[in-house]
mmCIF file of C-alpha atoms in Angstrom:
data_model
loop_
_atom_site.group_PDB
_atom_site.id
_atom_site.type_symbol
_atom_site.label_atom_id
_atom_site.label_comp_id
_atom_site.label_asym_id
_atom_site.label_seq_id
_atom_site.Cartn_x
_atom_site.Cartn_y
_atom_site.Cartn_z
ATOM 1 C CA UNK A 1 -105.290 -136.766 21.822
ATOM 2 C CA UNK A 2 -105.058 -133.046 21.392
ATOM 3 C CA UNK A 3 -107.975 -130.850 22.744
ATOM 4 C CA UNK A 4 -109.539 -128.100 20.517
ATOM 5 C CA UNK A 5 -107.583 -125.555 22.689
ATOM 6 C CA UNK A 6 -104.307 -127.393 21.980
ATOM 7 C CA UNK A 7 -105.204 -127.676 18.308
ATOM 8 C CA UNK A 8 -105.512 -123.889 18.097
ATOM 9 C CA UNK A 9 -102.687 -122.949 20.505
ATOM 10 C CA UNK A 10 -100.120 -125.246 18.334
ATOM 11 C CA UNK A 11 -101.600 -124.690 15.167
ATOM 12 C CA UNK A 12 -98.451 -122.829 13.539
ATOM 13 C CA UNK A 13 -96.419 -126.114 14.546
ATOM 14 C CA UNK A 14 -99.209 -128.484 13.343
ATOM 15 C CA UNK A 15 -99.385 -127.268 9.957
ATOM 16 C CA UNK A 16 -95.689 -127.528 9.311
ATOM 17 C CA UNK A 17 -94.521 -130.399 6.994
ATOM 18 C CA UNK A 18 -93.361 -133.403 8.650
ATOM 19 C CA UNK A 19 -94.420 -132.106 11.823
ATOM 20 C CA UNK A 20 -98.268 -132.430 11.927
ATOM 21 C CA UNK A 21 -100.562 -133.661 14.923
ATOM 22 C CA UNK A 22 -98.137 -136.681 15.508
ATOM 23 C CA UNK A 23 -95.276 -134.409 16.118
ATOM 24 C CA UNK A 24 -97.415 -132.437 18.681
ATOM 25 C CA UNK A 25 -98.557 -135.415 20.299
ATOM 26 C CA UNK A 26 -95.184 -136.521 20.808
ATOM 27 C CA UNK A 27 -94.366 -133.349 22.597
ATOM 28 C CA UNK A 28 -97.428 -133.573 24.695
ATOM 29 C CA UNK A 29 -96.393 -137.262 25.768
ATOM 30 C CA UNK A 30 -92.880 -136.376 26.439
ATOM 31 C CA UNK A 31 -90.908 -135.194 29.580
ATOM 32 C CA UNK A 32 -87.931 -132.987 29.759
ATOM 33 C CA UNK A 33 -85.468 -132.200 32.672
ATOM 34 C CA UNK A 34 -83.640 -128.779 32.490
ATOM 35 C CA UNK A 35 -80.730 -128.599 34.838
ATOM 36 C CA UNK A 36 -80.477 -124.802 35.845
ATOM 37 C CA UNK A 37 -83.137 -122.167 35.413
ATOM 38 C CA UNK A 38 -80.467 -119.386 34.609
ATOM 39 C CA UNK A 39 -78.991 -118.003 31.321
ATOM 40 C CA UNK A 40 -79.340 -121.122 29.221
ATOM 41 C CA UNK A 41 -82.235 -122.559 31.231
ATOM 42 C CA UNK A 42 -84.517 -119.578 30.863
ATOM 43 C CA UNK A 43 -84.865 -119.762 27.009
ATOM 44 C CA UNK A 44 -85.122 -123.485 27.075
ATOM 45 C CA UNK A 45 -87.834 -123.563 29.626
ATOM 46 C CA UNK A 46 -89.755 -120.790 28.203
ATOM 47 C CA UNK A 47 -89.666 -122.342 24.467
ATOM 48 C CA UNK A 48 -90.048 -125.958 25.772
ATOM 49 C CA UNK A 49 -93.164 -124.882 27.502
ATOM 50 C CA UNK A 50 -94.646 -122.898 24.734
ATOM 51 C CA UNK A 51 -94.109 -125.661 22.376
ATOM 52 C CA UNK A 52 -96.283 -127.966 24.491
ATOM 53 C CA UNK A 53 -93.870 -130.427 26.160
ATOM 54 C CA UNK A 54 -96.215 -132.352 28.646
ATOM 55 C CA UNK A 55 -93.810 -132.548 31.729
ATOM 56 C CA UNK A 56 -90.946 -130.354 32.442
ATOM 57 C CA UNK A 57 -88.561 -130.744 35.477
ATOM 58 C CA UNK A 58 -86.821 -127.817 36.756
ATOM 59 C CA UNK A 59 -83.422 -128.303 38.961
ATOM 60 C CA UNK A 60 -82.277 -125.033 40.529
ATOM 61 C CA UNK A 61 -81.470 -124.215 44.257
ATOM 62 C CA UNK A 62 -80.491 -120.611 43.659
ATOM 63 C CA UNK A 63 -82.026 -117.402 44.166
ATOM 64 C CA UNK A 64 -82.858 -114.613 41.784
ATOM 65 C CA UNK A 65 -80.389 -111.588 42.025
ATOM 66 C CA UNK A 66 -79.895 -108.346 40.341
ATOM 67 C CA UNK A 67 -77.167 -109.693 38.106
ATOM 68 C CA UNK A 68 -79.129 -112.239 36.583
ATOM 69 C CA UNK A 69 -81.742 -109.926 35.098
ATOM 70 C CA UNK A 70 -79.715 -108.975 31.927
ATOM 71 C CA UNK A 71 -79.712 -112.444 30.635
ATOM 72 C CA UNK A 72 -82.226 -114.580 32.736
ATOM 73 C CA UNK A 73 -85.453 -113.548 31.026
ATOM 74 C CA UNK A 74 -87.570 -115.870 32.981
ATOM 75 C CA UNK A 75 -87.474 -113.197 36.148
ATOM 76 C CA UNK A 76 -88.373 -109.673 36.840
ATOM 77 C CA UNK A 77 -87.121 -107.216 39.477
ATOM 78 C CA UNK A 78 -90.203 -108.102 41.725
ATOM 79 C CA UNK A 79 -88.600 -111.837 42.196
ATOM 80 C CA UNK A 80 -85.257 -110.678 43.470
ATOM 81 C CA UNK A 81 -84.446 -112.928 46.486
ATOM 82 C CA UNK A 82 -87.142 -115.795 45.358
ATOM 83 C CA UNK A 83 -86.037 -119.432 44.623
ATOM 84 C CA UNK A 84 -85.310 -119.381 40.931
ATOM 85 C CA UNK A 85 -87.331 -122.829 40.341
ATOM 86 C CA UNK A 86 -90.380 -121.417 42.104
ATOM 87 C CA UNK A 87 -90.491 -118.220 40.235
ATOM 88 C CA UNK A 88 -89.749 -120.131 36.847
ATOM 89 C CA UNK A 89 -92.655 -122.609 37.609
ATOM 90 C CA UNK A 90 -95.117 -119.658 38.324
ATOM 91 C CA UNK A 91 -94.232 -117.963 34.842
ATOM 92 C CA UNK A 92 -94.244 -120.963 32.918
ATOM 93 C CA UNK A 93 -97.610 -122.119 34.234
ATOM 94 C CA UNK A 94 -98.850 -118.671 33.365
ATOM 95 C CA UNK A 95 -97.460 -119.168 29.994
ATOM 96 C CA UNK A 96 -99.091 -122.677 29.344
ATOM 97 C CA UNK A 97 -101.521 -124.319 31.743
ATOM 98 C CA UNK A 98 -101.350 -127.532 29.514
ATOM 99 C CA UNK A 99 -97.845 -128.334 30.938
ATOM 100 C CA UNK A 100 -97.005 -129.800 34.115
ATOM 101 C CA UNK A 101 -94.119 -128.372 36.034
ATOM 102 C CA UNK A 102 -92.038 -130.334 38.493
ATOM 103 C CA UNK A 103 -89.801 -128.224 40.877
ATOM 104 C CA UNK A 104 -86.456 -129.498 42.325
ATOM 105 C CA UNK A 105 -85.252 -126.839 44.896
ATOM 106 C CA UNK A 106 -81.945 -128.777 45.379
ATOM 107 C CA UNK A 107 -78.729 -129.433 43.661
ATOM 108 C CA UNK A 108 -78.201 -132.513 41.447
ATOM 109 C CA UNK A 109 -75.719 -134.894 43.266
ATOM 110 C CA UNK A 110 -74.284 -138.324 42.852
ATOM 111 C CA UNK A 111 -76.965 -139.424 45.449
ATOM 112 C CA UNK A 112 -79.872 -138.234 43.641
ATOM 113 C CA UNK A 113 -78.971 -137.833 39.870
ATOM 114 C CA UNK A 114 -80.016 -141.516 38.803
ATOM 115 C CA UNK A 115 -83.468 -141.251 40.505
ATOM 116 C CA UNK A 116 -84.112 -137.616 39.152
ATOM 117 C CA UNK A 117 -82.864 -138.116 35.621
ATOM 118 C CA UNK A 118 -84.532 -141.374 35.494
ATOM 119 C CA UNK A 119 -87.957 -139.963 35.634
ATOM 120 C CA UNK A 120 -87.598 -137.961 32.433
ATOM 121 C CA UNK A 121 -87.239 -138.864 28.838
ATOM 122 C CA UNK A 122 -84.592 -136.135 27.957
ATOM 123 C CA UNK A 123 -82.277 -133.858 29.763
ATOM 124 C CA UNK A 124 -81.255 -130.358 28.815
ATOM 125 C CA UNK A 125 -77.940 -129.140 30.556
ATOM 126 C CA UNK A 126 -78.107 -125.526 31.437
ATOM 127 C CA UNK A 127 -75.556 -125.767 34.383
ATOM 128 C CA UNK A 128 -72.694 -123.477 34.740
ATOM 129 C CA UNK A 129 -70.056 -125.689 36.311
ATOM 130 C CA UNK A 130 -67.892 -128.610 35.350
ATOM 131 C CA UNK A 131 -68.892 -130.634 38.327
ATOM 132 C CA UNK A 132 -72.483 -130.858 37.307
ATOM 133 C CA UNK A 133 -71.882 -131.374 33.520
ATOM 134 C CA UNK A 134 -69.644 -134.497 34.284
ATOM 135 C CA UNK A 135 -72.063 -135.563 36.648
ATOM 136 C CA UNK A 136 -75.153 -135.158 34.322
ATOM 137 C CA UNK A 137 -73.368 -136.562 31.416
ATOM 138 C CA UNK A 138 -72.337 -139.678 33.296
ATOM 139 C CA UNK A 139 -75.861 -140.140 34.759
ATOM 140 C CA UNK A 140 -77.390 -139.953 31.250
ATOM 141 C CA UNK A 141 -74.841 -142.524 29.936
ATOM 142 C CA UNK A 142 -75.779 -144.835 32.678
ATOM 143 C CA UNK A 143 -79.502 -144.215 32.167
ATOM 144 C CA UNK A 144 -79.274 -144.367 28.272
ATOM 145 C CA UNK A 145 -80.777 -140.832 28.242
ATOM 146 C CA UNK A 146 -80.124 -138.233 25.615
ATOM 147 C CA UNK A 147 -78.512 -135.039 26.839
ATOM 148 C CA UNK A 148 -78.754 -131.785 25.163
ATOM 149 C CA UNK A 149 -75.647 -129.728 25.810
ATOM 150 C CA UNK A 150 -74.916 -126.087 25.827
ATOM 151 C CA UNK A 151 -72.149 -123.717 27.185
ATOM 152 C CA UNK A 152 -71.330 -120.060 27.032
ATOM 153 C CA UNK A 153 -68.956 -118.044 27.882
ATOM 154 C CA UNK A 154 -68.228 -114.004 26.997
ATOM 155 C CA UNK A 155 -69.151 -113.818 23.366
ATOM 156 C CA UNK A 156 -69.006 -117.583 22.468
ATOM 157 C CA UNK A 157 -71.415 -120.762 22.975
ATOM 158 C CA UNK A 158 -71.197 -124.307 22.072
ATOM 159 C CA UNK A 159 -74.315 -126.905 21.452
ATOM 160 C CA UNK A 160 -74.133 -130.481 20.981
ATOM 161 C CA UNK A 161 -76.492 -133.783 21.522
ATOM 162 C CA UNK A 162 -74.821 -136.373 23.697
ATOM 163 C CA UNK A 163 -75.652 -139.919 24.001
ATOM 164 C CA UNK A 164 -78.252 -139.867 21.308
ATOM 165 C CA UNK A 165 -78.859 -143.813 20.206
ATOM 166 C CA UNK A 166 -75.464 -144.645 21.411
ATOM 167 C CA UNK A 167 -73.697 -141.713 19.988
ATOM 168 C CA UNK A 168 -70.812 -139.673 21.349
ATOM 169 C CA UNK A 169 -71.017 -138.185 24.917
ATOM 170 C CA UNK A 170 -69.548 -135.265 26.697
ATOM 171 C CA UNK A 171 -66.480 -137.293 27.829
ATOM 172 C CA UNK A 172 -65.587 -137.909 24.185
ATOM 173 C CA UNK A 173 -64.933 -134.105 23.755
ATOM 174 C CA UNK A 174 -63.634 -133.595 27.321
ATOM 175 C CA UNK A 175 -62.440 -136.643 28.775
ATOM 176 C CA UNK A 176 -61.234 -135.004 32.075
ATOM 177 C CA UNK A 177 -61.510 -131.385 33.388
ATOM 178 C CA UNK A 178 -58.945 -129.164 32.034
ATOM 179 C CA UNK A 179 -56.610 -127.188 34.659
ATOM 180 C CA UNK A 180 -58.613 -125.007 36.996
ATOM 181 C CA UNK A 181 -57.315 -121.547 35.793
ATOM 182 C CA UNK A 182 -58.444 -122.421 32.167
ATOM 183 C CA UNK A 183 -61.938 -122.401 33.010
ATOM 184 C CA UNK A 184 -63.335 -119.225 34.475
ATOM 185 C CA UNK A 185 -66.935 -119.158 35.043
ATOM 186 C CA UNK A 186 -69.393 -116.511 33.573
ATOM 187 C CA UNK A 187 -69.444 -114.755 36.809
ATOM 188 C CA UNK A 188 -65.756 -114.191 36.406
ATOM 189 C CA UNK A 189 -65.215 -114.023 32.957
ATOM 190 C CA UNK A 190 -68.618 -112.310 32.049
ATOM 191 C CA UNK A 191 -71.219 -113.213 29.298
ATOM 192 C CA UNK A 192 -73.126 -110.996 26.543
ATOM 193 C CA UNK A 193 -76.580 -111.014 27.782
ATOM 194 C CA UNK A 194 -78.221 -112.023 24.682
ATOM 195 C CA UNK A 195 -75.810 -115.030 24.200
ATOM 196 C CA UNK A 196 -77.610 -117.266 26.531
ATOM 197 C CA UNK A 197 -80.795 -116.748 24.654
ATOM 198 C CA UNK A 198 -79.291 -117.726 21.352
ATOM 199 C CA UNK A 199 -77.488 -120.965 22.588
ATOM 200 C CA UNK A 200 -80.501 -121.793 24.793
ATOM 201 C CA UNK A 201 -82.859 -121.526 21.895
ATOM 202 C CA UNK A 202 -80.680 -123.749 19.903
ATOM 203 C CA UNK A 203 -80.675 -126.275 22.641
ATOM 204 C CA UNK A 204 -84.395 -126.130 22.855
ATOM 205 C CA UNK A 205 -84.512 -126.901 18.796
ATOM 206 C CA UNK A 206 -82.325 -130.047 19.258
ATOM 207 C CA UNK A 207 -84.501 -131.211 22.163
ATOM 208 C CA UNK A 208 -87.898 -130.590 19.925
ATOM 209 C CA UNK A 209 -86.166 -132.373 16.949
ATOM 210 C CA UNK A 210 -85.303 -135.417 19.239
ATOM 211 C CA UNK A 211 -88.598 -135.787 20.623
ATOM 212 C CA UNK A 212 -90.588 -135.406 17.562
ATOM 213 C CA UNK A 213 -88.103 -137.072 15.305
ATOM 214 C CA UNK A 214 -87.722 -134.124 12.514
ATOM 215 C CA UNK A 215 -84.644 -133.181 11.195
ATOM 216 C CA UNK A 216 -81.010 -134.312 11.860
ATOM 217 C CA UNK A 217 -79.869 -133.716 15.581
ATOM 218 C CA UNK A 218 -76.358 -132.444 16.476
ATOM 219 C CA UNK A 219 -75.268 -135.902 17.545
ATOM 220 C CA UNK A 220 -71.669 -136.643 16.688
ATOM 221 C CA UNK A 221 -71.278 -132.726 16.070
ATOM 222 C CA UNK A 222 -70.284 -129.682 18.234
ATOM 223 C CA UNK A 223 -71.402 -126.418 17.146
ATOM 224 C CA UNK A 224 -69.319 -123.525 17.868
ATOM 225 C CA UNK A 225 -70.947 -120.042 17.783
ATOM 226 C CA UNK A 226 -69.307 -116.492 17.954
ATOM 227 C CA UNK A 227 -71.661 -113.501 18.471
ATOM 228 C CA UNK A 228 -69.199 -110.948 17.646
ATOM 229 C CA UNK A 229 -68.809 -111.946 13.908
ATOM 230 C CA UNK A 230 -72.064 -114.215 13.806
ATOM 231 C CA UNK A 231 -69.813 -117.142 12.552
ATOM 232 C CA UNK A 232 -70.517 -120.791 13.198
ATOM 233 C CA UNK A 233 -68.106 -123.621 13.092
ATOM 234 C CA UNK A 234 -69.338 -127.298 13.316
ATOM 235 C CA UNK A 235 -66.794 -129.968 14.658
ATOM 236 C CA UNK A 236 -67.240 -133.672 14.046
ATOM 237 C CA UNK A 237 -67.150 -135.863 17.296
ATOM 238 C CA UNK A 238 -66.609 -139.650 17.364
ATOM 239 C CA UNK A 239 -66.794 -141.953 20.058
ATOM 240 C CA UNK A 240 -63.491 -142.739 21.629
ATOM 241 C CA UNK A 241 -61.956 -145.953 22.712
ATOM 242 C CA UNK A 242 -60.064 -144.075 25.232
ATOM 243 C CA UNK A 243 -63.290 -142.303 26.631
ATOM 244 C CA UNK A 244 -63.030 -143.162 30.490
ATOM 245 C CA UNK A 245 -66.876 -143.683 30.761
ATOM 246 C CA UNK A 246 -67.832 -145.396 27.444
ATOM 247 C CA UNK A 247 -64.374 -146.499 26.003
ATOM 248 C CA UNK A 248 -63.137 -149.871 25.577
ATOM 249 C CA UNK A 249 -61.670 -149.852 29.244
ATOM 250 C CA UNK A 250 -63.789 -147.807 31.299
ATOM 251 C CA UNK A 251 -62.559 -146.508 34.553
ATOM 252 C CA UNK A 252 -65.590 -144.389 35.444
ATOM 253 C CA UNK A 253 -68.167 -147.096 36.402
ATOM 254 C CA UNK A 254 -70.373 -145.049 38.838
ATOM 255 C CA UNK A 255 -71.212 -141.647 39.740
ATOM 256 C CA UNK A 256 -68.442 -140.206 41.913
ATOM 257 C CA UNK A 257 -67.710 -137.123 43.913
ATOM 258 C CA UNK A 258 -67.515 -134.556 41.080
ATOM 259 C CA UNK A 259 -66.692 -131.773 43.314
ATOM 260 C CA UNK A 260 -63.454 -133.395 44.103
ATOM 261 C CA UNK A 261 -63.003 -134.905 40.814
ATOM 262 C CA UNK A 262 -62.948 -131.218 39.518
ATOM 263 C CA UNK A 263 -61.294 -129.704 42.458
ATOM 264 C CA UNK A 264 -60.242 -126.169 41.789
ATOM 265 C CA UNK A 265 -62.728 -125.437 38.930
ATOM 266 C CA UNK A 266 -65.203 -123.523 40.868
ATOM 267 C CA UNK A 267 -63.236 -123.030 44.101
ATOM 268 C CA UNK A 268 -59.558 -122.899 44.953
ATOM 269 C CA UNK A 269 -57.137 -125.877 45.100
ATOM 270 C CA UNK A 270 -57.622 -127.687 48.225
ATOM 271 C CA UNK A 271 -53.922 -127.868 48.697
ATOM 272 C CA UNK A 272 -53.515 -124.009 48.688
ATOM 273 C CA UNK A 273 -53.949 -122.152 51.843
ATOM 274 C CA UNK A 274 -57.203 -120.863 52.380
ATOM 275 C CA UNK A 275 -59.487 -119.217 54.962
ATOM 276 C CA UNK A 276 -63.462 -119.131 55.339
ATOM 277 C CA UNK A 277 -65.127 -115.979 55.564
ATOM 278 C CA UNK A 278 -66.365 -116.904 59.036
ATOM 279 C CA UNK A 279 -62.627 -117.487 60.147
ATOM 280 C CA UNK A 280 -61.685 -114.186 58.425
ATOM 281 C CA UNK A 281 -64.331 -112.050 60.146
ATOM 282 C CA UNK A 282 -63.239 -113.484 63.624
ATOM 283 C CA UNK A 283 -59.492 -112.645 62.745
ATOM 284 C CA UNK A 284 -60.610 -109.241 61.616
ATOM 285 C CA UNK A 285 -62.064 -108.568 65.144
ATOM 286 C CA UNK A 286 -58.886 -109.461 66.608
ATOM 287 C CA UNK A 287 -56.240 -107.778 64.533
ATOM 288 C CA UNK A 288 -55.605 -105.802 61.283
ATOM 289 C CA UNK A 289 -55.603 -108.078 58.557
ATOM 290 C CA UNK A 290 -54.179 -107.128 55.143
ATOM 291 C CA UNK A 291 -56.683 -107.910 52.398
ATOM 292 C CA UNK A 292 -55.841 -108.140 48.443
ATOM 293 C CA UNK A 293 -58.842 -107.485 46.242
ATOM 294 C CA UNK A 294 -58.089 -108.596 42.670
ATOM 295 C CA UNK A 295 -61.414 -107.668 41.244
ATOM 296 C CA UNK A 296 -62.083 -104.771 38.988
ATOM 297 C CA UNK A 297 -62.466 -101.178 40.138
ATOM 298 C CA UNK A 298 -66.440 -101.079 39.231
ATOM 299 C CA UNK A 299 -66.754 -104.453 41.097
ATOM 300 C CA UNK A 300 -64.987 -102.942 43.991
ATOM 301 C CA UNK A 301 -67.479 -100.121 43.902
ATOM 302 C CA UNK A 302 -70.525 -102.325 43.988
ATOM 303 C CA UNK A 303 -69.442 -104.271 46.959
ATOM 304 C CA UNK A 304 -66.198 -104.532 48.967
ATOM 305 C CA UNK A 305 -65.265 -105.428 52.524
ATOM 306 C CA UNK A 306 -62.214 -103.055 52.450
ATOM 307 C CA UNK A 307 -58.582 -103.732 51.477
ATOM 308 C CA UNK A 308 -56.144 -103.014 48.886
ATOM 309 C CA UNK A 309 -57.341 -103.120 45.425
ATOM 310 C CA UNK A 310 -55.218 -104.401 42.740
ATOM 311 C CA UNK A 311 -57.060 -105.965 39.525
ATOM 312 C CA UNK A 312 -55.696 -109.263 38.747
ATOM 313 C CA UNK A 313 -54.019 -108.285 35.496
ATOM 314 C CA UNK A 314 -52.076 -105.622 37.512
ATOM 315 C CA UNK A 315 -50.694 -107.842 40.216
ATOM 316 C CA UNK A 316 -47.116 -108.426 38.648
ATOM 317 C CA UNK A 317 -46.643 -104.731 37.793
ATOM 318 C CA UNK A 318 -47.800 -103.690 41.195
ATOM 319 C CA UNK A 319 -46.210 -106.578 43.245
ATOM 320 C CA UNK A 320 -44.114 -104.056 45.180
ATOM 321 C CA UNK A 321 -47.252 -102.750 46.877
ATOM 322 C CA UNK A 322 -47.938 -106.058 48.236
ATOM 323 C CA UNK A 323 -46.702 -106.808 51.767
ATOM 324 C CA UNK A 324 -44.262 -109.787 51.959
ATOM 325 C CA UNK A 325 -43.666 -109.511 55.870
ATOM 326 C CA UNK A 326 -47.222 -110.627 56.871
ATOM 327 C CA UNK A 327 -49.889 -113.005 55.835
ATOM 328 C CA UNK A 328 -52.193 -111.570 53.126
ATOM 329 C CA UNK A 329 -55.687 -112.694 52.336
ATOM 330 C CA UNK A 330 -56.385 -112.389 48.760
ATOM 331 C CA UNK A 331 -59.918 -112.186 47.357
ATOM 332 C CA UNK A 332 -62.380 -111.813 44.325
ATOM 333 C CA UNK A 333 -65.799 -112.567 43.456
ATOM 334 C CA UNK A 334 -65.979 -116.225 43.912
ATOM 335 C CA UNK A 335 -62.409 -117.405 44.763
ATOM 336 C CA UNK A 336 -61.034 -118.113 41.064
ATOM 337 C CA UNK A 337 -59.333 -114.787 40.123
ATOM 338 C CA UNK A 338 -57.628 -114.833 43.637
ATOM 339 C CA UNK A 339 -56.369 -118.193 43.285
ATOM 340 C CA UNK A 340 -54.818 -117.184 39.718
ATOM 341 C CA UNK A 341 -53.301 -114.272 41.611
ATOM 342 C CA UNK A 342 -51.780 -116.362 44.083
ATOM 343 C CA UNK A 343 -50.335 -118.827 41.537
ATOM 344 C CA UNK A 344 -48.850 -115.711 39.598
ATOM 345 C CA UNK A 345 -47.513 -113.915 42.754
ATOM 346 C CA UNK A 346 -45.875 -117.368 44.173
ATOM 347 C CA UNK A 347 -44.063 -117.480 40.789
ATOM 348 C CA UNK A 348 -42.616 -114.083 41.855
ATOM 349 C CA UNK A 349 -41.505 -115.260 45.200
ATOM 350 C CA UNK A 350 -44.499 -114.770 47.503
ATOM 351 C CA UNK A 351 -45.108 -117.243 50.248
ATOM 352 C CA UNK A 352 -47.463 -115.408 52.480
ATOM 353 C CA UNK A 353 -50.746 -115.544 50.526
ATOM 354 C CA UNK A 354 -54.248 -116.972 51.642
ATOM 355 C CA UNK A 355 -57.194 -117.363 49.434
ATOM 356 C CA UNK A 356 -60.450 -116.017 50.595
ATOM 357 C CA UNK A 357 -62.815 -119.245 50.124
ATOM 358 C CA UNK A 358 -65.929 -118.397 48.113
ATOM 359 C CA UNK A 359 -64.677 -114.693 47.743
ATOM 360 C CA UNK A 360 -67.267 -111.889 48.307
ATOM 361 C CA UNK A 361 -70.006 -114.097 47.387
ATOM 362 C CA UNK A 362 -69.379 -116.064 50.397
ATOM 363 C CA UNK A 363 -68.910 -113.240 52.734
ATOM 364 C CA UNK A 364 -72.352 -111.907 51.504
ATOM 365 C CA UNK A 365 -74.013 -115.238 52.270
ATOM 366 C CA UNK A 366 -72.216 -115.915 55.557
ATOM 367 C CA UNK A 367 -71.591 -112.475 57.082
ATOM 368 C CA UNK A 368 -73.357 -109.330 55.478
ATOM 369 C CA UNK A 369 -76.487 -109.886 53.641
ATOM 370 C CA UNK A 370 -76.599 -106.150 53.168
ATOM 371 C CA UNK A 371 -74.019 -105.992 50.668
ATOM 372 C CA UNK A 372 -75.242 -105.513 47.108
ATOM 373 C CA UNK A 373 -73.778 -108.506 45.268
ATOM 374 C CA UNK A 374 -73.739 -108.408 41.459
#
C-alpha cells in the first residue's frame, strides 16, 4: 500500500501506461543488491533509490578518493577518505527516506556470496574486475537470481541481463577469463567520466523492467555502446552446451577461489618474479635499487617514488637505457602495465626484471599515505 507522500513522490511513474500503482508497489516490495558503489554503482544507486525500490544493499569496501569524483557522482570532495558504502548510504537516505539501505563494508567472496546475494531479489553488478564478475554470476546462477550486467572501458560500454528466467548467463558470453594482458582496468586504461552514468542508467532501466514486468529485458542480448559516435549494437546470446557452469557437462559446481582462477587479470602472474612494497622499501634502505616506472609523464608528476621513467609504449625503443647487469624493479599504478612491460622486455632478452606487486597504489597504502594517488 502506497502512502499519500509516496503517491505524490512517484506520480510521474504511476501515471505511465502499463506501470501504474501496481508497478510502483512492485518496486516498493522489491530488494536489489548493488555490487560496487563506484562509476556504475553510483547511477544505479541513485536511480533505484529515486524510483522507490524498497530495500537496497550496497557492497563496497573501498574509500572515496580524488580520482573517483569525475565519474562517481554519489560523492563530493568533503567525503574523500570516507568509506564509499557509508557515504553512499547517507546520500541515498537524504534522497529518499522511504528506502531501506543496507551497507556491506566488505568484499564479496566465495565465503559470503551465497548468503549475501540470497537476501535480495535482484543483483546489479557494478564491479570493475573479472574475479568479482565471475563470482557474482556463478552465485546468481546457483541461487536463480537475475543479474543486471554492465561493463565500461575508455569510451565503450556493455549491458545485458543474465540468468533471467533460466536465460543465458555471463559464462555464455565469456566462459573463462581472457589472457591477463588483454583486460586492462579502468585505472590503467582510463574511462570517459560520463560513460558510467550512461551505462549505469541503462542497467537501472533493466532492473526496473525486470522488477515491474514492463517492456522486454535484455536477456539473451548484449548491448554495445560507443560514446564517441553514439552508436549501439545488440548481439544475440544463446545458452551454450559448453558453458562450464550451466552447460550439459558443467565443471563449475561450486563457488571457487576466483582470485586464483583469474590470476593475473588484476595482479601480476604469480609465476613471475615480484616484490612487495614492504620488501622493496627494506631493500632500498640497504642499497640502491634501480626502479623502472612505466606510467605516463603526467602520472609520474602526480605521485612517484623516484626511479627511471619510460612509458610502456616506449620501452622497446628505449630498451638500451635499461640496465641488464642488475635487478630492475618495474612499477606502474597497480601492477598491470608493469607486467606487460616485463613480458615485452623479456622477449627482447631481459632476464633481470621484477614486478612491484600492486604498484604505487600498494606503496601508498603500505608505506607512504602522504602520496597523492590518482
